[in-house]
Coordinates of C-alpha atoms in Angstrom, one line a residue:
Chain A
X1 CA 134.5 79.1 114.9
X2 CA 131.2 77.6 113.7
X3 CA 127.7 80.0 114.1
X4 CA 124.2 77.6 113.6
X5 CA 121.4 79.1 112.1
X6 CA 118.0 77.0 113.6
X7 CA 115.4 78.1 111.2
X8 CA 116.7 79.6 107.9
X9 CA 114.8 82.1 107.4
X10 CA 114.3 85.8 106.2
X11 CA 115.7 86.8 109.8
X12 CA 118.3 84.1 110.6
X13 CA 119.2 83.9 106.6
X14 CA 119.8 87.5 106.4
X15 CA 122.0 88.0 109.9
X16 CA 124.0 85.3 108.6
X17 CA 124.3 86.9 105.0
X18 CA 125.4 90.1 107.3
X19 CA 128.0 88.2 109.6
X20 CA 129.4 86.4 106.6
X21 CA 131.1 90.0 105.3
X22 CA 132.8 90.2 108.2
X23 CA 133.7 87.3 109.4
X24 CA 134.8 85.3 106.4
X25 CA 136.8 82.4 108.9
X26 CA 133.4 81.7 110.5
X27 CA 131.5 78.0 109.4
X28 CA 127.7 78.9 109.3
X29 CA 126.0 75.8 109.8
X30 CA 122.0 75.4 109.0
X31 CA 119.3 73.6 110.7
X32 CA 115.9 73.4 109.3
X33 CA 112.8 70.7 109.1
X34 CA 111.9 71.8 105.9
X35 CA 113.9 70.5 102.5
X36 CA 113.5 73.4 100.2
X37 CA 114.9 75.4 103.0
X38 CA 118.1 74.0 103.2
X39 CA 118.2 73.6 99.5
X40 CA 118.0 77.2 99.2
X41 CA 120.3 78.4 102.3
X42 CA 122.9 76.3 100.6
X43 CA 122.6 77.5 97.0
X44 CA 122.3 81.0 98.4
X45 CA 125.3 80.5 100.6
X46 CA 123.6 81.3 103.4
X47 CA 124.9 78.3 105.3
X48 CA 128.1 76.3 104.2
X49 CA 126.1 73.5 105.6
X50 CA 123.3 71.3 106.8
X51 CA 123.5 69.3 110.0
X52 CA 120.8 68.2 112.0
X53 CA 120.2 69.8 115.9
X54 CA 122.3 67.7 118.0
X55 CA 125.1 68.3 115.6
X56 CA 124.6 72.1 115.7
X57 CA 124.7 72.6 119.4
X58 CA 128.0 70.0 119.6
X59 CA 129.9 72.0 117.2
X60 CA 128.6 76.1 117.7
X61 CA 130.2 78.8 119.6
X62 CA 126.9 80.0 118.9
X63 CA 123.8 79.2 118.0
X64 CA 120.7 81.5 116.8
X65 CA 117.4 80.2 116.9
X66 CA 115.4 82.1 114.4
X67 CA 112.2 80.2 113.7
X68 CA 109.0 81.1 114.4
X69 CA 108.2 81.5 118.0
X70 CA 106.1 79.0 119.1
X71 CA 109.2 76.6 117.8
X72 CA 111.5 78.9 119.8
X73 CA 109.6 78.0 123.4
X74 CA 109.4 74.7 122.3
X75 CA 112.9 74.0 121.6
X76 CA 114.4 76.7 123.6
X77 CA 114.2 74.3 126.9
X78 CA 115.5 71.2 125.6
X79 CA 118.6 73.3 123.4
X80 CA 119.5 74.4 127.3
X81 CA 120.2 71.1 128.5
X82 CA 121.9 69.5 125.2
X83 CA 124.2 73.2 125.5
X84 CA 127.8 72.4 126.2
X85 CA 129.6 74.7 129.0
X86 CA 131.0 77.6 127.4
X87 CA 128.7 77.8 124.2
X88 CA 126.0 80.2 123.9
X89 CA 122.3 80.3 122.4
X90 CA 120.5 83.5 121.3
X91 CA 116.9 83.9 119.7
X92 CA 115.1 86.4 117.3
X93 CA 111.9 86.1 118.1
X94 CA 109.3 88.9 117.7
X95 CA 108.1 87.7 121.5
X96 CA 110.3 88.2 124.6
X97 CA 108.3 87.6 128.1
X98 CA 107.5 84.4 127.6
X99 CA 110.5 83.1 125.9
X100 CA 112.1 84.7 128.4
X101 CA 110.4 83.3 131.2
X102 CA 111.1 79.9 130.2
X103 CA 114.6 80.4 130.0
X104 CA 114.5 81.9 133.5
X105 CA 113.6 78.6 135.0
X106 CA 116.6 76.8 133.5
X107 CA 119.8 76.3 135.1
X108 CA 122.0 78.0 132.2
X109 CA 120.2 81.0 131.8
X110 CA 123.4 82.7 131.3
X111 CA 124.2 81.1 128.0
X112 CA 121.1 82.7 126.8
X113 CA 120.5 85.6 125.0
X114 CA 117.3 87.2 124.2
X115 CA 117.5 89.5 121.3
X116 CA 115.3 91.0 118.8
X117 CA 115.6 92.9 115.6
X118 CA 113.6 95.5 114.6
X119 CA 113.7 94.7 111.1
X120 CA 111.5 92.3 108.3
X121 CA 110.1 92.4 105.3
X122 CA 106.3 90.6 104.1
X123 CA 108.3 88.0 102.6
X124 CA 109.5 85.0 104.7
X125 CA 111.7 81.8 104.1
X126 CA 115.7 81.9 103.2
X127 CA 114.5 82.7 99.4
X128 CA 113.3 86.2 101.0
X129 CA 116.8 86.8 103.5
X130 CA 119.4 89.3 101.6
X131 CA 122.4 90.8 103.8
X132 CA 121.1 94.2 103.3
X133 CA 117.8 93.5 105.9
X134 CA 119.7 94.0 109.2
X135 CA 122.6 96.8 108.8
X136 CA 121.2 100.1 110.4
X137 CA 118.2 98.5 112.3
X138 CA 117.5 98.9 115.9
X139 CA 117.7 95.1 118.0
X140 CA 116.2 95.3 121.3
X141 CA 118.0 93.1 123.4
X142 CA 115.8 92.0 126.7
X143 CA 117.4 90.9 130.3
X144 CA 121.2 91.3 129.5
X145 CA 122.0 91.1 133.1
X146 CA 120.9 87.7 133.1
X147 CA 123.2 86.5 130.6
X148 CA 126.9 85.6 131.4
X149 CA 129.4 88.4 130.4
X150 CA 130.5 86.2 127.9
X151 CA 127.8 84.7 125.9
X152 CA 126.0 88.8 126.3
X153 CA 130.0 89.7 125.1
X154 CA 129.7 87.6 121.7
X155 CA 125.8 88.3 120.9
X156 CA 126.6 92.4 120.8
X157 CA 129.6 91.9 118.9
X158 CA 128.0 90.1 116.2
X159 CA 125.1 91.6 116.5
X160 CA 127.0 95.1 116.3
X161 CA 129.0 93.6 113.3
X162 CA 126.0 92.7 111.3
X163 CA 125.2 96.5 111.3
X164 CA 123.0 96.8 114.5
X165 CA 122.1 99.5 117.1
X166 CA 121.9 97.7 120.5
X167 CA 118.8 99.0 122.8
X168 CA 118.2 97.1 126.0
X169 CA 114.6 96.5 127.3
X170 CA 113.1 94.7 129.8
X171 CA 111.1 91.4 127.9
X172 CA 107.4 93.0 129.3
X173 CA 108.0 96.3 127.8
X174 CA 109.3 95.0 125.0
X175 CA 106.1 92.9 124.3
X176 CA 103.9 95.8 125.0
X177 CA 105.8 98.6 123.1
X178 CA 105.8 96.0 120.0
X179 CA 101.9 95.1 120.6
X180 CA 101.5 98.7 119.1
X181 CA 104.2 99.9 116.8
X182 CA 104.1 96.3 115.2
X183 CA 101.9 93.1 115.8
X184 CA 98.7 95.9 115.5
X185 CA 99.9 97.1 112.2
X186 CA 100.0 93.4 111.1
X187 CA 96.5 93.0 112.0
X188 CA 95.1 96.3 110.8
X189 CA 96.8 95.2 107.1
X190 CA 95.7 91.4 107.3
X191 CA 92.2 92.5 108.2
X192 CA 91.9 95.3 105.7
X193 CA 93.4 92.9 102.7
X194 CA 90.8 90.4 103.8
X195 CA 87.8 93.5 104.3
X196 CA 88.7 94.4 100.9
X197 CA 88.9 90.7 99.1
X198 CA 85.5 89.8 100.2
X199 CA 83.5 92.5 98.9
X200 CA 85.3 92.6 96.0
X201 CA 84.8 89.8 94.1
X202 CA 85.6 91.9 90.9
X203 CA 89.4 91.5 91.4
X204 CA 89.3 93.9 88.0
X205 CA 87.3 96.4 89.4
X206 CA 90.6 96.4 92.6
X207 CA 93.1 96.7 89.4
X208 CA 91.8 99.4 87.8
X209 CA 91.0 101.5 90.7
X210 CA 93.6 101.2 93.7
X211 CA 96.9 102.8 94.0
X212 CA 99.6 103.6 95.5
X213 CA 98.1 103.8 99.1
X214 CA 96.3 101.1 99.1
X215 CA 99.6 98.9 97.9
X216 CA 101.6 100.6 101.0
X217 CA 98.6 99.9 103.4
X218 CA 97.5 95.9 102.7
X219 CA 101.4 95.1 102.2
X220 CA 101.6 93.9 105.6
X221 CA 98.8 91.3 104.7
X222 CA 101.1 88.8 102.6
X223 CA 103.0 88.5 106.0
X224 CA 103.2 84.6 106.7
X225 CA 100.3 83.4 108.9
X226 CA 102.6 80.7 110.5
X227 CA 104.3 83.1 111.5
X228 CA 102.3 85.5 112.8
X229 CA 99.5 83.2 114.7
X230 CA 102.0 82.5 117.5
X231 CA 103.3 85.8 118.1
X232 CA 99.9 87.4 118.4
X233 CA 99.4 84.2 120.9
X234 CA 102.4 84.9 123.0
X235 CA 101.4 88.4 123.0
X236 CA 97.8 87.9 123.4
X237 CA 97.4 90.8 126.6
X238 CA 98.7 93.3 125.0
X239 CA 97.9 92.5 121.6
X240 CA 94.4 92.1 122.4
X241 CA 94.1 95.4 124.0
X242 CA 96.0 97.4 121.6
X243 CA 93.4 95.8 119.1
X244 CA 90.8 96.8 121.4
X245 CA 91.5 100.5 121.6
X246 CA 92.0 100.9 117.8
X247 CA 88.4 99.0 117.4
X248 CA 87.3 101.6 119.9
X249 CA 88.8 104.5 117.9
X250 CA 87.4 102.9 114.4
X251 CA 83.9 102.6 116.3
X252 CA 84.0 106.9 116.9
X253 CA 85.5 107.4 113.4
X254 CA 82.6 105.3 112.1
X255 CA 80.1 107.6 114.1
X256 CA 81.7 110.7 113.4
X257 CA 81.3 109.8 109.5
X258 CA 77.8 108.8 110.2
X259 CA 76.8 111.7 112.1
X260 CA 78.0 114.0 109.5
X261 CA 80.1 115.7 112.5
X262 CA 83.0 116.6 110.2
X263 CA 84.8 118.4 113.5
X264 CA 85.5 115.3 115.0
X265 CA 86.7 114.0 112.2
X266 CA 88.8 116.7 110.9
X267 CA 90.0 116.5 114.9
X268 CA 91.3 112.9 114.3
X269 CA 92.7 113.6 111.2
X270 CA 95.2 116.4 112.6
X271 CA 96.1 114.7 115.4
X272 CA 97.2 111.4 113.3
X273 CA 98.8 113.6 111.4
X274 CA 101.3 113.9 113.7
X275 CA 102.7 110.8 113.0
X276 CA 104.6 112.2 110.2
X277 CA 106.6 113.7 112.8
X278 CA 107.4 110.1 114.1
X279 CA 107.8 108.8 110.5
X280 CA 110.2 111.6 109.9
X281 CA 112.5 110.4 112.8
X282 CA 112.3 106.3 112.2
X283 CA 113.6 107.4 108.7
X284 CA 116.3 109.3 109.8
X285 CA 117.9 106.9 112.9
Chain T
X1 CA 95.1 127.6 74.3
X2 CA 94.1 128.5 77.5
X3 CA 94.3 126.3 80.3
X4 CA 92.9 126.5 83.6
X5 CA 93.9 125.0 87.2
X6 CA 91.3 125.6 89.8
X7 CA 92.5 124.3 92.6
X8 CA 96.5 124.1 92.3
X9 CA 97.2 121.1 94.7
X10 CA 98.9 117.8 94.5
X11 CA 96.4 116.7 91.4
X12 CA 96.1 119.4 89.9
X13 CA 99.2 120.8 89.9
X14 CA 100.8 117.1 88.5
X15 CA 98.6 117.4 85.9
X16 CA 99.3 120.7 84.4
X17 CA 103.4 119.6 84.8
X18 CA 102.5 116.0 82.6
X19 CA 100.7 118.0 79.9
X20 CA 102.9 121.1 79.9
X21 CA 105.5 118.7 78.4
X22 CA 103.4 117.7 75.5
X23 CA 101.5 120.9 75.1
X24 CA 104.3 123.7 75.1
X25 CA 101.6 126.1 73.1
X26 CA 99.1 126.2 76.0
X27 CA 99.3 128.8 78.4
X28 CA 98.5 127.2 81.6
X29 CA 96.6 129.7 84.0
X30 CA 95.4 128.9 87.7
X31 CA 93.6 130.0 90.4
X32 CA 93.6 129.1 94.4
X33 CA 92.4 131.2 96.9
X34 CA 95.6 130.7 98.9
X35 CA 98.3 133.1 98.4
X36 CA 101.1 130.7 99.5
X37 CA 99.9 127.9 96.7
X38 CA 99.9 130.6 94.1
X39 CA 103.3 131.8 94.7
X40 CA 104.8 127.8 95.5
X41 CA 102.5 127.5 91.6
X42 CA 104.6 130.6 90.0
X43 CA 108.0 129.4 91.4
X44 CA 107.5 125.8 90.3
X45 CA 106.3 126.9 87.1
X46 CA 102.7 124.7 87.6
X47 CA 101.4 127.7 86.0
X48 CA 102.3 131.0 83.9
X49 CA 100.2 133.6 85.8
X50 CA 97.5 133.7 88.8
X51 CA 93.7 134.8 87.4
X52 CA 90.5 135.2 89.1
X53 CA 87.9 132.5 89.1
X54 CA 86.0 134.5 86.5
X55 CA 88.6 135.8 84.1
X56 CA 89.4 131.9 84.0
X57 CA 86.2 130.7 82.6
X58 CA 86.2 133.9 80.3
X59 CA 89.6 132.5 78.5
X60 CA 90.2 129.0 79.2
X61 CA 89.1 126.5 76.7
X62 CA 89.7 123.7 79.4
X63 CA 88.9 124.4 83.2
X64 CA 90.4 121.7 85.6
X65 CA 88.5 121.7 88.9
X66 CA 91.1 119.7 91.3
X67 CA 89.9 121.6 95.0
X68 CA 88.9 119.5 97.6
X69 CA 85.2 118.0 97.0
X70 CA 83.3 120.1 99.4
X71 CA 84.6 122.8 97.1
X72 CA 84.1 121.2 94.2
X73 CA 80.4 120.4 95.1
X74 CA 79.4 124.3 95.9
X75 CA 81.4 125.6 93.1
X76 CA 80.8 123.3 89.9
X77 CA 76.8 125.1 89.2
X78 CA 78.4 128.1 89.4
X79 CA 81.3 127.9 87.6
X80 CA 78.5 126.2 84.8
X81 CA 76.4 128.9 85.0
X82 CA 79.0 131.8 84.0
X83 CA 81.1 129.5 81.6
X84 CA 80.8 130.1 78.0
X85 CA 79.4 128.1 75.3
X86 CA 82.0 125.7 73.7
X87 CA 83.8 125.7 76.5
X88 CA 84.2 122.7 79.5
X89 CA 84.8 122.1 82.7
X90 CA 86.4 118.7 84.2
X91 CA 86.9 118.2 87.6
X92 CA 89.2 115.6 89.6
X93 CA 87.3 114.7 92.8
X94 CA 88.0 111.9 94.5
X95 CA 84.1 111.2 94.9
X96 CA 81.1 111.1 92.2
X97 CA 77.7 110.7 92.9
X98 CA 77.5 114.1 94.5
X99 CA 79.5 116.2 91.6
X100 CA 78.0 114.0 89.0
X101 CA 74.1 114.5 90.3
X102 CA 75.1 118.4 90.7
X103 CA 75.8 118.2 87.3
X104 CA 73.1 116.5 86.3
X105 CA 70.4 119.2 86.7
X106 CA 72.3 122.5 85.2
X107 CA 71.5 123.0 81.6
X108 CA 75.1 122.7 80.3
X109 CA 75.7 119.5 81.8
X110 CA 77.2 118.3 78.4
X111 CA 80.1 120.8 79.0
X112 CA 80.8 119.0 82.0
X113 CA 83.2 115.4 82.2
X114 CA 83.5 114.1 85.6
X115 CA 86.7 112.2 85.9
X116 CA 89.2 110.9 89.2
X117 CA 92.7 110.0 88.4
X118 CA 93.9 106.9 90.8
X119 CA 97.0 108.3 91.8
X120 CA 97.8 110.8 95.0
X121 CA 100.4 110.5 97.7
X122 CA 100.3 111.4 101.6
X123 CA 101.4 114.9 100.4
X124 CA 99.7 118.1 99.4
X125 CA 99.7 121.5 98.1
X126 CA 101.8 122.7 94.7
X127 CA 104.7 122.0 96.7
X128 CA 103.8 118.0 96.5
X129 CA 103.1 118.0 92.8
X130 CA 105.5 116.4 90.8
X131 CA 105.1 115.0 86.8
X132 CA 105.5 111.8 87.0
X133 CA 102.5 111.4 89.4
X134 CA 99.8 110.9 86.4
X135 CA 101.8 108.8 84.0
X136 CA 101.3 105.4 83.9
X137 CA 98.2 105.6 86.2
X138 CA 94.5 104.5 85.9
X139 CA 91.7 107.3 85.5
X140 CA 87.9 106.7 85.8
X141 CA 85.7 108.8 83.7
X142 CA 82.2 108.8 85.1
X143 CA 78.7 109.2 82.8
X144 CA 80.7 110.2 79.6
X145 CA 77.3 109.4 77.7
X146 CA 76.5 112.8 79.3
X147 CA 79.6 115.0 78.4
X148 CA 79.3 116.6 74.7
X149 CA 81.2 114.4 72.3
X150 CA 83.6 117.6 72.0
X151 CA 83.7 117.9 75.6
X152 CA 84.5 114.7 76.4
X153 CA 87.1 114.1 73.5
X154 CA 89.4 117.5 74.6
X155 CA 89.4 115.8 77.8
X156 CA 90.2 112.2 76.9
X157 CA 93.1 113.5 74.6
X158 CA 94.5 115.4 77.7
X159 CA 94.6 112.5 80.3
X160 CA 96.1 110.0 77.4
X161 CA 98.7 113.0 76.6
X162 CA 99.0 113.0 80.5
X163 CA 100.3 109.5 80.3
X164 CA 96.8 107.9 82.0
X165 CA 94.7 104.9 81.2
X166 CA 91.1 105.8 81.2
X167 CA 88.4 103.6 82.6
X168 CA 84.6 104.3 82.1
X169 CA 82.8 103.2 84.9
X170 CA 79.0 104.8 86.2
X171 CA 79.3 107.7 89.8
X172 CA 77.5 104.9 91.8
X173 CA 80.1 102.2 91.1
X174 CA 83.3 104.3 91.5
X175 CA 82.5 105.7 95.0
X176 CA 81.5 101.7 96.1
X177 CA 84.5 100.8 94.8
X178 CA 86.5 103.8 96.1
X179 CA 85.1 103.0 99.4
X180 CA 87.1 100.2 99.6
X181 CA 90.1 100.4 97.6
X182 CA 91.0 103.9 99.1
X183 CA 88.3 105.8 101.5
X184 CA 88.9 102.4 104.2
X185 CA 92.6 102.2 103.7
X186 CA 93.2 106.3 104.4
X187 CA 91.0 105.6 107.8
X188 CA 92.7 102.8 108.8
X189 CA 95.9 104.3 109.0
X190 CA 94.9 107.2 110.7
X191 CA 93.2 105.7 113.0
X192 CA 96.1 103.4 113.6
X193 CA 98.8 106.2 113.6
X194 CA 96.2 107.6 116.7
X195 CA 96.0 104.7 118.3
X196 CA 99.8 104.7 118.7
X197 CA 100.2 108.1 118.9
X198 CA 98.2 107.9 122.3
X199 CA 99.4 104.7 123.4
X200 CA 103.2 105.6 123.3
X201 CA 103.5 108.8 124.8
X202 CA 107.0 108.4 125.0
X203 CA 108.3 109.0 120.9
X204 CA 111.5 107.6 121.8
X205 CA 110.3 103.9 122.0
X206 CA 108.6 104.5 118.7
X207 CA 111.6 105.9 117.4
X208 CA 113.9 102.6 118.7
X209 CA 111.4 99.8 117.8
X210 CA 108.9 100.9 114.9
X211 CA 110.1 99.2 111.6
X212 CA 109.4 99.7 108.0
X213 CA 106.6 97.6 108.1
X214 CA 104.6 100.4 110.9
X215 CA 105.7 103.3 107.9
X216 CA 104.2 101.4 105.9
X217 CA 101.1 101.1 107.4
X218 CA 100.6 104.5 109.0
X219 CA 101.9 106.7 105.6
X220 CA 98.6 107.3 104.5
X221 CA 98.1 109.1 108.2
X222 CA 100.0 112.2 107.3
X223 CA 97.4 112.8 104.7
X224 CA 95.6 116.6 104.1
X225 CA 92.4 116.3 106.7
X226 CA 90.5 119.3 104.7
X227 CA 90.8 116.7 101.8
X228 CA 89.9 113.9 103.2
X229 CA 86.9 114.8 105.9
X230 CA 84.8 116.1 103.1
X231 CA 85.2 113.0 100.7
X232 CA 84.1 110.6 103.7
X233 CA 81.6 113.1 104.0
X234 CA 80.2 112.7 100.4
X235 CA 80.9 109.2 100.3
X236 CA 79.0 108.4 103.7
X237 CA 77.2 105.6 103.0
X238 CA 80.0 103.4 101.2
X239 CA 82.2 104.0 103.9
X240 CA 79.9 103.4 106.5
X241 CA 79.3 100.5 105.5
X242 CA 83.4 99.0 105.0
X243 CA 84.0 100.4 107.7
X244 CA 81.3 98.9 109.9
X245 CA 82.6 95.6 107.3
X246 CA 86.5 96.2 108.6
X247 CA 85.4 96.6 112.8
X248 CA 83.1 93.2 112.4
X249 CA 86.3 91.3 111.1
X250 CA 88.2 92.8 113.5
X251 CA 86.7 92.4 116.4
X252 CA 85.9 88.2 115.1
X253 CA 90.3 88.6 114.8
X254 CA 90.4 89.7 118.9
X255 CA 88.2 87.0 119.7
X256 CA 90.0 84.1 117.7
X257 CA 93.2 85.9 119.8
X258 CA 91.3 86.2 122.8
X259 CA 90.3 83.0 122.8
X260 CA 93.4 81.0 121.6
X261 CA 91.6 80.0 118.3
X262 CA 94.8 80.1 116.5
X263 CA 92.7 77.9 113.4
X264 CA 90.8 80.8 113.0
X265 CA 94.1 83.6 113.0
X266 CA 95.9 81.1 110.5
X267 CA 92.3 81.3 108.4
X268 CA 91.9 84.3 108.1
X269 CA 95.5 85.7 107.6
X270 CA 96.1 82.9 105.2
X271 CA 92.4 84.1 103.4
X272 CA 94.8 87.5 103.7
X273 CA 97.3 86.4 101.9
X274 CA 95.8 86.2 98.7
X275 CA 95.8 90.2 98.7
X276 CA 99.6 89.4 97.0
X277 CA 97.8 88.0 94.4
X278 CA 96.2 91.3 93.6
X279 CA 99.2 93.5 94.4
X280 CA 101.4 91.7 91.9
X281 CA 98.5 92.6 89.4
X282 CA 98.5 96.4 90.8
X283 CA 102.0 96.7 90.6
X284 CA 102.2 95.2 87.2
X285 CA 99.5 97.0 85.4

């Protein structure tokens, strides 16, 4: 059997460096417009190979587009009608209604699978993927009942053999659940990293004095931009009202400070605390 | 020697655990006005016996002050007033102008060295204190023209034998600073860990699609409100003013998104990026 990876990756890169363990009679074949990529998939033995995207969708049982998604709904469309009968395509992008959507409109829908894993790093590119990222992650997998039985059949079996928990979601509350518990984070990190670089031109001053927290809080904000500027695009809705609401909440924090009303403050505090109840049960699933 | 801990939290309590390795002549008392922390201070041996605030300045040669600032701020003239010549007070507060101007106007200021370790955790109370919190860590000494050379050096010798790199720096410049390398990153995440938190009623979607990237981002959020309130309090006008820097960039990011200005997003989070640049340095230091 031979498995394409289009757009090496930290996701693709590492669900292939997963599926590899287990499934050592399997040819992983690469596709990727940039050099260095499939320099480093091959040295890394991420791929065994580099073919270009016709090739890829000839020769794969399946085939997992992984690059960013603005690619995905570019190429998603035209990867349809090149599929042969029989073969199957799934994506991992961080966006589902509108990838989804387009796939709607095409006549093999069913050799589609929408799929994605709730799992990354700040790092991005094949150099980044290690086999380690994926096993004991949640994957939400959007509109199963679209896909054929047997293309859905051989997306959860790998996806279960590279270490996975399956959840199934429809692709609009995917996009709205993710607006919040991910794509906001990303934000609130990229804008805080950029806050904090402007005022401080002093980068010694920044060594000296931050810690621990501040490391764990502007992480996010070495995230890759091409990445990230088309999934806050596809996702712009919710995205922009999730923003909106935690711009609202700054505003109040803001006037609570300013006010000197330490009540409503303290008030905020507690109830965010809470969260560590949340944290407590993301690290144990 | 004698020893005191005033104030037996997460700080404080780390601090006599570093030093009671290297000092195993010094009889380490403490004080805290809850009953639970003294007991948690016993058991974890933070601390060889519980004293009143008095008998402490009577015997110690070295009083830490590590409560929360608000404390800190209405306790510091008094504690100056009934402590004994030859004798000093340091305290660990996470702000400066205030303690430092406090200080400035009783007659045995020179007794006094103002200093903030740049270390903590989302964690506190005795329970959270651990020794290898201090080590390896930077510490900012504020107006040490204005400690007593005798003063100052039983302190320096402390924080080095703590493990701590000390940094001189004047009360105005460390709470700027601190504003933005600490105060803005503690309220974003609570305020993002509420914004959540109200958004998703339902844990369980958290739970299923939140990745290591939202912990991240939200840690700081479980943090000790009594700690915090009063040190946004002090430090008002600093964080005011990131904050009010943070909410203009963020609402300039929901606009670019709002208005499919994806040059702008890839600006900005590429501006972002650069943040790695200063992490590397963090995490090297």
């Amino acid at each position: 059997m031979v498995v394409s990876i289009i757009g090496i990756g930290l996701l693709g890169g590492s669900f292939a460096l997963a599926l590899r363990q287990k499934y050592p009679n399997v040819r992983f074949v690469g596709v990727d417009t940039s050099v260095v990529n499939q320099k480093i998939a091959l040295a890394k033995g991420i791929v065994d190979e580099i073919v270009d995207l016709e090739e890829a969708l000839t020769i794969s049982e399946l085939n997992v587009l992984s690059t960013p998604v603005d690619a995905i709904s570019k190429m998603l469309p035209r990867m349809l009608d090149l599929l042969p009968e029989g073969r199957t395509i799934m994506d991992l992008g961080s966006t589902k209604e509108l990838i989804c959507q387009l796939a709607d409109t095409h006549p093999k829908r069913g050799q589609f699978v929408a799929a994605h894993p709730m799992a990354g790093t700040e790092d991005s590119g094949p150099g980044a993927a290690f086999k380690e990222l994926l096993p004991h992650k949640n994957v939400i997998v959007c509109d199963k009942e679209k896909s054929n039985p047997d293309s859905l059949g051989l997306v959860e079996t790998f996806l279960r053999d590279a270490g996975m928990k399956i959840h199934y979601m429809k692709p609009v509350e995917h996009d709205l659940h993710l607006a919040y518990v991910s794509h906001l984070s990303h934000i609130s990190s990229f804008a805080l990293g950029l806050t904090v670089l402007d005022k401080e031109a002093d980068e010694k001053a920044i060594f000296a004095m931050a810690s621990t927290g501040f490391s764990s809080t502007v992480r996010l904000a070495k995230s890759s931009p091409q990445m990230w500027a088309p999934i806050f695009d596809q996702n712009k809705t919710n995205v922009s009202k999730a923003l909106g609401d935690y711009i609202e909440l700054l505003k109040k924090f803001k006037e609570a400070i300013d006010n000197k009303d330490l009540d409503t403050s303290l008030n905020y505090m507690s109830r965010a605390n809470d969260i560590g109840r949340v944290l407590a049960g993301i690290e144990k699933k």
